[in-house]
């Protein structure tokens, strides 16, 4: 595996998506969303683009918009029948949401 510092953004996010537990401790959609939000804010703070355009890409992929931020858009794609709580998804929904966030 290439060192993380030498990866392109696309390679880095592919690595995070393949092994989210390595980056956030527990492989959960909530923890992954928190990690990516922190990544986004740090990148913007230091002059980078962060996740700019990702929410729009998710809206286009879903072919529908709503008032949710990007985590809600991912959950709409992963769980079109809805979900009870973002904080406590059943394990199979967690796995599907994490996979759906990869694109």
Short mmCIF file of N, CA and C in Angstrom, two decimals:
data_model
loop_
_atom_site.label_atom_id
_atom_site.label_comp_id
_atom_site.label_asym_id
_atom_site.label_seq_id
_atom_site.Cartn_x
_atom_site.Cartn_y
_atom_site.Cartn_z
N UNK A 1 0.85 -1.18 0.00
CA UNK A 1 0.00 0.00 0.00
C UNK A 1 0.89 1.24 0.00
N UNK A 2 0.50 2.20 -0.78
CA UNK A 2 1.20 3.47 -0.87
C UNK A 2 1.02 4.23 0.45
N UNK A 3 2.04 4.97 0.93
CA UNK A 3 1.86 5.76 2.15
C UNK A 3 0.70 6.77 1.98
N UNK A 4 -0.09 6.95 3.03
CA UNK A 4 -1.27 7.83 2.97
C UNK A 4 -0.92 9.22 2.47
N UNK A 5 0.23 9.76 2.89
CA UNK A 5 0.62 11.12 2.50
C UNK A 5 0.90 11.25 1.00
N UNK A 6 1.15 10.12 0.33
CA UNK A 6 1.45 10.15 -1.10
C UNK A 6 0.24 9.84 -1.97
N UNK A 7 -0.89 9.54 -1.35
CA UNK A 7 -2.10 9.18 -2.11
C UNK A 7 -2.82 10.41 -2.64
N UNK A 8 -3.46 10.24 -3.79
CA UNK A 8 -4.37 11.28 -4.27
C UNK A 8 -5.60 11.26 -3.37
N UNK A 9 -6.44 12.27 -3.47
CA UNK A 9 -7.67 12.30 -2.69
C UNK A 9 -8.52 11.06 -2.99
N UNK A 10 -8.63 10.73 -4.24
CA UNK A 10 -9.44 9.57 -4.65
C UNK A 10 -8.90 8.27 -4.04
N UNK A 11 -7.57 8.10 -4.10
CA UNK A 11 -6.95 6.91 -3.51
C UNK A 11 -7.16 6.87 -2.00
N UNK A 12 -7.00 8.03 -1.36
CA UNK A 12 -7.16 8.12 0.09
C UNK A 12 -8.58 7.72 0.50
N UNK A 13 -9.58 8.29 -0.16
CA UNK A 13 -10.97 7.97 0.20
C UNK A 13 -11.32 6.52 -0.13
N UNK A 14 -10.72 5.96 -1.18
CA UNK A 14 -10.93 4.55 -1.48
C UNK A 14 -10.38 3.70 -0.33
N UNK A 15 -9.23 4.08 0.18
CA UNK A 15 -8.62 3.37 1.30
C UNK A 15 -9.50 3.48 2.55
N UNK A 16 -9.98 4.68 2.84
CA UNK A 16 -10.88 4.88 3.98
C UNK A 16 -12.14 4.03 3.81
N UNK A 17 -12.71 4.01 2.61
CA UNK A 17 -13.93 3.26 2.35
C UNK A 17 -13.74 1.75 2.47
N UNK A 18 -12.56 1.26 2.11
CA UNK A 18 -12.29 -0.17 2.20
C UNK A 18 -12.07 -0.63 3.64
N UNK A 19 -11.50 0.24 4.46
CA UNK A 19 -11.19 -0.13 5.84
C UNK A 19 -11.54 1.01 6.80
N UNK A 20 -12.81 1.37 6.90
CA UNK A 20 -13.18 2.51 7.74
C UNK A 20 -12.79 2.34 9.21
N UNK A 21 -12.84 1.12 9.72
CA UNK A 21 -12.47 0.91 11.11
C UNK A 21 -11.04 1.29 11.42
N UNK A 22 -10.16 1.19 10.43
CA UNK A 22 -8.76 1.57 10.61
C UNK A 22 -8.63 3.08 10.85
N UNK A 23 -9.56 3.85 10.33
CA UNK A 23 -9.50 5.30 10.43
C UNK A 23 -10.36 5.86 11.56
N UNK A 24 -11.44 5.18 11.91
CA UNK A 24 -12.37 5.73 12.91
C UNK A 24 -12.56 4.85 14.14
N UNK A 25 -11.85 3.74 14.22
CA UNK A 25 -11.97 2.87 15.39
C UNK A 25 -13.06 1.84 15.25
N UNK A 26 -14.28 2.26 15.21
CA UNK A 26 -15.43 1.36 15.04
C UNK A 26 -16.02 1.63 13.67
N UNK A 27 -16.25 0.57 12.93
CA UNK A 27 -16.78 0.73 11.59
C UNK A 27 -18.28 1.04 11.66
N UNK A 28 -18.59 2.33 11.78
CA UNK A 28 -19.99 2.75 11.81
C UNK A 28 -20.17 3.95 10.90
N UNK A 29 -21.36 4.07 10.36
CA UNK A 29 -21.64 5.20 9.47
C UNK A 29 -21.51 6.52 10.22
N UNK A 30 -21.99 6.57 11.44
CA UNK A 30 -21.90 7.78 12.25
C UNK A 30 -20.44 8.21 12.44
N UNK A 31 -19.58 7.27 12.78
CA UNK A 31 -18.16 7.58 12.99
C UNK A 31 -17.49 7.99 11.67
N UNK A 32 -17.84 7.32 10.59
CA UNK A 32 -17.28 7.66 9.28
C UNK A 32 -17.72 9.06 8.86
N UNK A 33 -18.99 9.39 9.09
CA UNK A 33 -19.49 10.74 8.77
C UNK A 33 -18.75 11.79 9.58
N UNK A 34 -18.51 11.53 10.86
CA UNK A 34 -17.77 12.48 11.70
C UNK A 34 -16.34 12.65 11.20
N UNK A 35 -15.70 11.56 10.83
CA UNK A 35 -14.35 11.62 10.30
C UNK A 35 -14.30 12.45 9.02
N UNK A 36 -15.21 12.17 8.09
CA UNK A 36 -15.21 12.90 6.82
C UNK A 36 -15.57 14.37 7.00
N UNK A 37 -16.46 14.68 7.93
CA UNK A 37 -16.79 16.08 8.22
C UNK A 37 -15.57 16.79 8.77
N UNK A 38 -14.83 16.15 9.67
CA UNK A 38 -13.59 16.74 10.18
C UNK A 38 -12.56 16.93 9.09
N UNK A 39 -12.44 15.94 8.21
CA UNK A 39 -11.51 16.05 7.08
C UNK A 39 -11.88 17.24 6.21
N UNK A 40 -13.16 17.35 5.91
CA UNK A 40 -13.67 18.44 5.08
C UNK A 40 -13.36 19.80 5.70
N UNK A 41 -13.67 19.95 6.96
CA UNK A 41 -13.46 21.25 7.62
C UNK A 41 -11.98 21.59 7.73
N UNK A 42 -11.14 20.60 7.98
CA UNK A 42 -9.70 20.85 8.04
C UNK A 42 -9.16 21.27 6.68
N UNK A 43 -9.61 20.58 5.64
CA UNK A 43 -9.15 20.92 4.29
C UNK A 43 -9.55 22.35 3.94
N UNK A 44 -10.79 22.72 4.20
CA UNK A 44 -11.27 24.07 3.89
C UNK A 44 -10.48 25.10 4.70
N UNK A 45 -10.27 24.81 5.96
CA UNK A 45 -9.53 25.73 6.84
C UNK A 45 -8.12 25.99 6.33
N UNK A 46 -7.54 25.01 5.66
CA UNK A 46 -6.16 25.14 5.18
C UNK A 46 -6.08 25.36 3.67
N UNK A 47 -7.17 25.89 3.09
CA UNK A 47 -7.16 26.29 1.69
C UNK A 47 -7.48 25.20 0.68
N UNK A 48 -7.88 24.03 1.15
CA UNK A 48 -8.22 22.94 0.23
C UNK A 48 -9.69 22.97 -0.15
N UNK A 49 -10.08 22.02 -0.97
CA UNK A 49 -11.46 21.95 -1.43
C UNK A 49 -12.34 21.09 -0.54
N UNK A 50 -11.72 20.22 0.25
CA UNK A 50 -12.51 19.34 1.10
C UNK A 50 -13.45 18.49 0.27
N UNK A 51 -14.67 18.39 0.73
CA UNK A 51 -15.68 17.58 0.04
C UNK A 51 -16.58 18.42 -0.88
N UNK A 52 -16.07 19.56 -1.32
CA UNK A 52 -16.85 20.43 -2.19
C UNK A 52 -17.39 19.65 -3.39
N UNK A 53 -18.68 19.77 -3.62
CA UNK A 53 -19.32 19.12 -4.75
C UNK A 53 -19.84 17.72 -4.47
N UNK A 54 -19.46 17.15 -3.32
CA UNK A 54 -19.88 15.77 -3.04
C UNK A 54 -21.38 15.69 -2.77
N UNK A 55 -21.92 16.63 -1.99
CA UNK A 55 -23.36 16.63 -1.73
C UNK A 55 -24.14 16.75 -3.04
N UNK A 56 -23.67 17.64 -3.91
CA UNK A 56 -24.33 17.83 -5.20
C UNK A 56 -24.28 16.55 -6.04
N UNK A 57 -23.15 15.86 -5.98
CA UNK A 57 -23.02 14.59 -6.70
C UNK A 57 -24.00 13.56 -6.15
N UNK A 58 -24.15 13.53 -4.82
CA UNK A 58 -25.09 12.60 -4.20
C UNK A 58 -26.53 12.93 -4.59
N UNK A 59 -26.86 14.23 -4.63
CA UNK A 59 -28.21 14.65 -5.04
C UNK A 59 -28.47 14.21 -6.48
N UNK A 60 -27.47 14.40 -7.34
CA UNK A 60 -27.62 13.98 -8.75
C UNK A 60 -27.76 12.47 -8.84
N UNK A 61 -27.00 11.74 -8.04
CA UNK A 61 -27.08 10.28 -8.05
C UNK A 61 -28.45 9.80 -7.59
N UNK A 62 -29.01 10.49 -6.62
CA UNK A 62 -30.33 10.14 -6.10
C UNK A 62 -31.45 10.68 -6.99
N UNK A 63 -31.15 11.68 -7.81
CA UNK A 63 -32.12 12.36 -8.68
C UNK A 63 -33.19 13.08 -7.88
N UNK A 64 -32.81 13.53 -6.70
CA UNK A 64 -33.77 14.21 -5.83
C UNK A 64 -33.03 14.92 -4.72
N UNK A 65 -33.50 16.10 -4.33
CA UNK A 65 -32.88 16.85 -3.26
C UNK A 65 -33.81 16.89 -2.05
N UNK A 66 -33.24 17.21 -0.91
CA UNK A 66 -33.99 17.44 0.32
C UNK A 66 -33.13 18.34 1.19
N UNK A 67 -33.55 18.58 2.40
CA UNK A 67 -32.80 19.51 3.25
C UNK A 67 -31.70 18.85 4.07
N UNK A 68 -31.42 17.56 3.83
CA UNK A 68 -30.36 16.86 4.57
C UNK A 68 -28.98 17.25 4.05
N UNK A 69 -28.02 17.27 4.96
CA UNK A 69 -26.62 17.41 4.58
C UNK A 69 -26.19 16.09 3.92
N UNK A 70 -24.93 16.00 3.52
CA UNK A 70 -24.49 14.82 2.77
C UNK A 70 -24.72 13.49 3.51
N UNK A 71 -24.57 13.39 4.85
CA UNK A 71 -24.84 12.09 5.47
C UNK A 71 -26.29 11.63 5.24
N UNK A 72 -27.22 12.55 5.30
CA UNK A 72 -28.62 12.21 5.05
C UNK A 72 -28.85 11.80 3.61
N UNK A 73 -28.15 12.46 2.70
CA UNK A 73 -28.25 12.08 1.28
C UNK A 73 -27.76 10.65 1.08
N UNK A 74 -26.64 10.29 1.73
CA UNK A 74 -26.12 8.92 1.63
C UNK A 74 -27.14 7.94 2.18
N UNK A 75 -27.74 8.27 3.33
CA UNK A 75 -28.72 7.36 3.92
C UNK A 75 -29.96 7.22 3.03
N UNK A 76 -30.37 8.28 2.36
CA UNK A 76 -31.50 8.17 1.42
C UNK A 76 -31.17 7.19 0.30
N UNK A 77 -29.93 7.21 -0.18
CA UNK A 77 -29.51 6.30 -1.24
C UNK A 77 -29.43 4.87 -0.70
N UNK A 78 -28.80 4.72 0.47
CA UNK A 78 -28.57 3.39 1.04
C UNK A 78 -29.85 2.75 1.57
N UNK A 79 -30.70 3.57 2.16
CA UNK A 79 -31.90 3.07 2.84
C UNK A 79 -33.14 3.81 2.34
N UNK A 80 -33.55 3.58 1.10
CA UNK A 80 -34.66 4.35 0.52
C UNK A 80 -35.98 4.20 1.28
N UNK A 81 -36.09 3.16 2.08
CA UNK A 81 -37.30 2.97 2.88
C UNK A 81 -37.30 3.79 4.16
N UNK A 82 -36.20 4.48 4.44
CA UNK A 82 -36.08 5.31 5.63
C UNK A 82 -35.28 4.61 6.73
N UNK A 83 -35.06 5.33 7.81
CA UNK A 83 -34.32 4.82 8.95
C UNK A 83 -34.88 5.45 10.20
N UNK A 84 -34.72 4.76 11.32
CA UNK A 84 -35.27 5.27 12.58
C UNK A 84 -34.38 6.33 13.20
N UNK A 85 -33.10 6.04 13.30
CA UNK A 85 -32.17 6.99 13.90
C UNK A 85 -30.81 6.88 13.25
N UNK A 86 -30.23 7.99 12.99
CA UNK A 86 -28.89 8.09 12.40
C UNK A 86 -27.84 7.53 13.36
N UNK A 87 -28.09 7.64 14.65
CA UNK A 87 -27.10 7.29 15.68
C UNK A 87 -27.03 5.81 15.98
N UNK A 88 -28.04 5.06 15.64
CA UNK A 88 -28.08 3.65 16.03
C UNK A 88 -28.68 2.80 14.92
N UNK A 89 -27.99 2.74 13.80
CA UNK A 89 -28.47 1.94 12.67
C UNK A 89 -28.21 0.46 12.95
N UNK A 90 -29.10 -0.43 12.52
CA UNK A 90 -28.82 -1.86 12.64
C UNK A 90 -27.54 -2.19 11.84
N UNK A 91 -26.80 -3.22 12.25
CA UNK A 91 -25.52 -3.55 11.59
C UNK A 91 -25.60 -3.67 10.07
N UNK A 92 -26.66 -4.28 9.55
CA UNK A 92 -26.76 -4.44 8.10
C UNK A 92 -26.98 -3.08 7.41
N UNK A 93 -27.70 -2.17 8.06
CA UNK A 93 -27.89 -0.82 7.52
C UNK A 93 -26.60 -0.02 7.60
N UNK A 94 -25.84 -0.19 8.69
CA UNK A 94 -24.53 0.46 8.83
C UNK A 94 -23.65 0.08 7.64
N UNK A 95 -23.56 -1.22 7.40
CA UNK A 95 -22.70 -1.72 6.32
C UNK A 95 -23.14 -1.18 4.97
N UNK A 96 -24.44 -1.19 4.73
CA UNK A 96 -24.96 -0.70 3.45
C UNK A 96 -24.72 0.80 3.30
N UNK A 97 -24.89 1.57 4.37
CA UNK A 97 -24.65 3.02 4.31
C UNK A 97 -23.17 3.32 4.05
N UNK A 98 -22.27 2.57 4.69
CA UNK A 98 -20.84 2.78 4.45
C UNK A 98 -20.49 2.47 3.01
N UNK A 99 -21.02 1.37 2.48
CA UNK A 99 -20.77 1.02 1.07
C UNK A 99 -21.35 2.07 0.13
N UNK A 100 -22.52 2.60 0.46
CA UNK A 100 -23.16 3.60 -0.40
C UNK A 100 -22.40 4.91 -0.39
N UNK A 101 -21.69 5.21 0.69
CA UNK A 101 -20.93 6.46 0.76
C UNK A 101 -19.72 6.43 -0.15
N UNK A 102 -19.32 5.24 -0.60
CA UNK A 102 -18.18 5.12 -1.49
C UNK A 102 -18.51 5.48 -2.94
N UNK A 103 -19.77 5.51 -3.25
CA UNK A 103 -20.14 5.88 -4.61
C UNK A 103 -20.43 4.75 -5.52
#
